[in-house]
């Protein structure tokens, strides 16, 4: 396996800026740029008086996360870091200022040391300006730490469900406590496990960012190639799905008669055909467990450049969370009508 | 050899750091590729190249503290990531320790490094032995203090720090990771040097070389 | 460049069936299966009395095309062939019968010899059953034949625009002539050009389906690896975009003051980041030509398994076509609200 | 050697075709990979494997025409693609040419092949020289007619057809493509054999071998 090191790019050092320019040019009906904050994407008609401002963010290279989730009904702003690197505090703080409408701001991001440090520094700086800011770091990756240490877990594709719930809560004009509560509830209800088949190549380097042998896959690998639970020969799709589902079901506590929502997420170069083959087995397993699926999302929601691999995320729903997921939104990556 | 380092010397040292990081970029990313996400060299190079841009002659007129603060903020904003907050905090704390000084002698340099280390620890909450840059910076600060105690000149203090950092970085190969992206790696990280520790050694060696220039 | 030959699959011979099962299990709110026609996907609430039935189809491996474009406001049915192979006449005919509501049926597919033969056979069989069927083969790929022989051109990502226009026309209850006219108008207004960076691997074979050297790209290559216009070293993104736009603009006749819609489409493993970098340049070029963009679509709309590459499609709009593109639809791959 | 072929002989011949196509699958896909989309071997194997499933002993009781029709429909539904309509039409036309016959002699076999060729041409609209399977089937039908004219037995007619098809297939290497996926390839297709022509030779050779069995 050789990662694809051929890319459509000009200057690798300019790739994030050029991506953002391209994004604004493509979706002027959804987002707007700010010359004061070139690393942020603002919702055109998101922020409004009395609404909690939702700022999400993280490293670039995970598109459509995070910029694709900005828009009415979801995030008010996304701050983009360099590829696989948290954004710096300055643009995060600026975004907080810009989306603040008197009801406070919520920062949301995947739980990585870098993101935590940068968003925390921004929150400290915001506090000095008397902006009320709270933070929720998504911790859905079951493979990244045992249950007893779940606050150490990484945030991966489950970001999608947790952001969606918080965005809906904020769009419904819940107050900051209410939005934080919705985010935390979704965060606690969401579990993800992934599997990687190949590495990806960072735009600035010519080499794959990790190595997986021919015919090898790694179960539980993180979206940046962080090592997972086990590495071994490529298994049939149903076996892979079983490994992911077993682990998720064992932890979730979801039982017969309950309802969940599913995300079968592609990491970059895994085909939709394969994702549906995986979904087929995941659904069989949930049917067997008499857990019903309220809504499934299948496709690329949180990627790792052109890595080959997939993840399964499950959010255990109650009426509240279901309503939040079904709440309308209009973003570049997701339209719920 | 100089007995004290001026703001201009700090500017020169940071210049050299930027050069050396650029040279070592690929190696550092490769180290990160083994136990992290493969971007450490790129990240450091982005940051130090941004720093190079602001290292203008006018800056030499400012205080050491101001130079450090400006470098810290520039690095942070260019980088984000883990290294951004860590080094920004370290540089601001180091700079603060030199507040009011025209020039920094050996003891002041040791104080600079001790304050920087404390900044890294406060920001990242990593302990020695967690297989991070802390494992290069901790022995570096200790060695610097010992050298200063023995009356060493600034360049000698930095040299002692750099050598200790290099050894500290090498020693991370035998450690189990506890913090950062490689924390989930466990046993598989054994035998591999931590990229952040390796870049710490590069930075300190560049500073020592910069300080020793005629 | 080595194509990714590791896939999430069970039995390669069962992959299309398993994909479809996964698709139905994921989107029961949008599509339904038919036990009488295991190779077809039916819209849940598409077909209705007096509405022209729209049946689209083609080889599998281009997901989300074609199954992802089935739903209210777009296609009433999609028929899936084997990977990169047209579906057979039997399931196409069955779909025609099943979506027929007294107003006739329109078949739409990309213009490939195999698809033409199979859909034509199905149309002949339908005629014997007194079903009125018309066909429109999409011919958007400017690289596949010179303008004088444009009826020989292949159908690629522009399928998306042409299907969308026809689906909207049928949802607006236009009669068969009206729907055909809308489809033909969109077909004439849509031009696409693509570029490939790597091959893909068919599920049933272990080898890439064609060869592109390290550091090489091919401009004008088709979605199955059909050779294009020129093969050469990988160019900067802006140069690639220029090559595509030059060719499209030269032919389209779109001039200052006009409006178009754009699709920057990924073929499989090209990242969204790169697609936005391409869109950036395409938009600059249209801005320079004072052609305005009504709506842009950026992402994977018609893929070639995990091929790396991209295409740019442009549809020249008038008021009619704009209204058809903006008409609401709800499918697995596209929601317009 | 048989003087006429029965329905059971056709069943046996088609069995052998299925086996040979499976054996040649990779080579045929590789040929298609060079000038097409890489699936021809896979497609043919899917089709002939589906045919194998319906080649039951009961089928031997049916007429040759019925056998051909059932094989045609089975192949078509399993395959689609270009090959599906082409071979389905060919087999239905070939079968129709043998309508009402208990057994097919050499002349009947030549008629079968001529009708099959006409079916391919009607369906695909390709001309000889377009670099398609037509360039194997055309010389095959011609050679079969000549052999039958000379009084050859069925197996000999098929052998003559198979040999001519093989030569015809080889000759496609020198042709510029005009039809099918490779039509856009132009000059670059020169030197490469058309996969559909190659599989035609495989099919006819299998039929000849099947007919020659004791
Ligand atoms: N909490 C921490 N404290 C100190 N150093 C850390 C911490 N987390 C990570 N590091 C250091 O950061 C390095 C990785 O930096 P980098 O690759 O630039 O950032 P990222 O982890 O965001 O990709 C690690 O090798 C380690 O030395
Ligand atoms: N119009 C046509 N007439 C006759 N043969 C054709 C025609 N188009 C294609 N072919 C044959 O079909 C072969 C390709 O078949 P196959 O790979 O199975 O289908 P597809 O083109 O759909 O991938 C070509 O090599 C050629 O011999
Ligand atoms: Mg990183
Ligand atoms: Mg890193
Ligand atoms: Mg094909
Ligand atoms: Mg083919």
XYZ file of N, CA, C and O and ligand atoms in Angstrom, chain D residues 32 37-40 181, ligand 6:
25
model
N -8.633 -5.822 -21.193
C -9.610 -4.730 -21.099
C -9.047 -3.571 -20.269
O -9.389 -2.411 -20.494
N -12.195 -0.746 -19.584
C -12.373 -0.466 -18.163
C -12.009 -1.639 -17.269
O -12.304 -1.623 -16.076
N -11.384 -2.640 -17.832
C -10.786 -3.668 -16.996
C -11.718 -4.754 -16.504
O -11.338 -5.536 -15.636
N -12.933 -4.820 -17.036
C -13.881 -5.777 -16.469
C -14.286 -6.903 -17.406
O -15.127 -7.722 -17.044
N -13.715 -6.973 -18.590
C -14.275 -7.911 -19.563
C -14.208 -9.359 -19.091
O -15.174 -10.114 -19.239
N -15.755 1.183 -25.318
C -15.026 2.056 -24.420
C -13.666 2.452 -24.937
O -13.108 3.455 -24.528
Mg -15.051 -3.537 -20.158
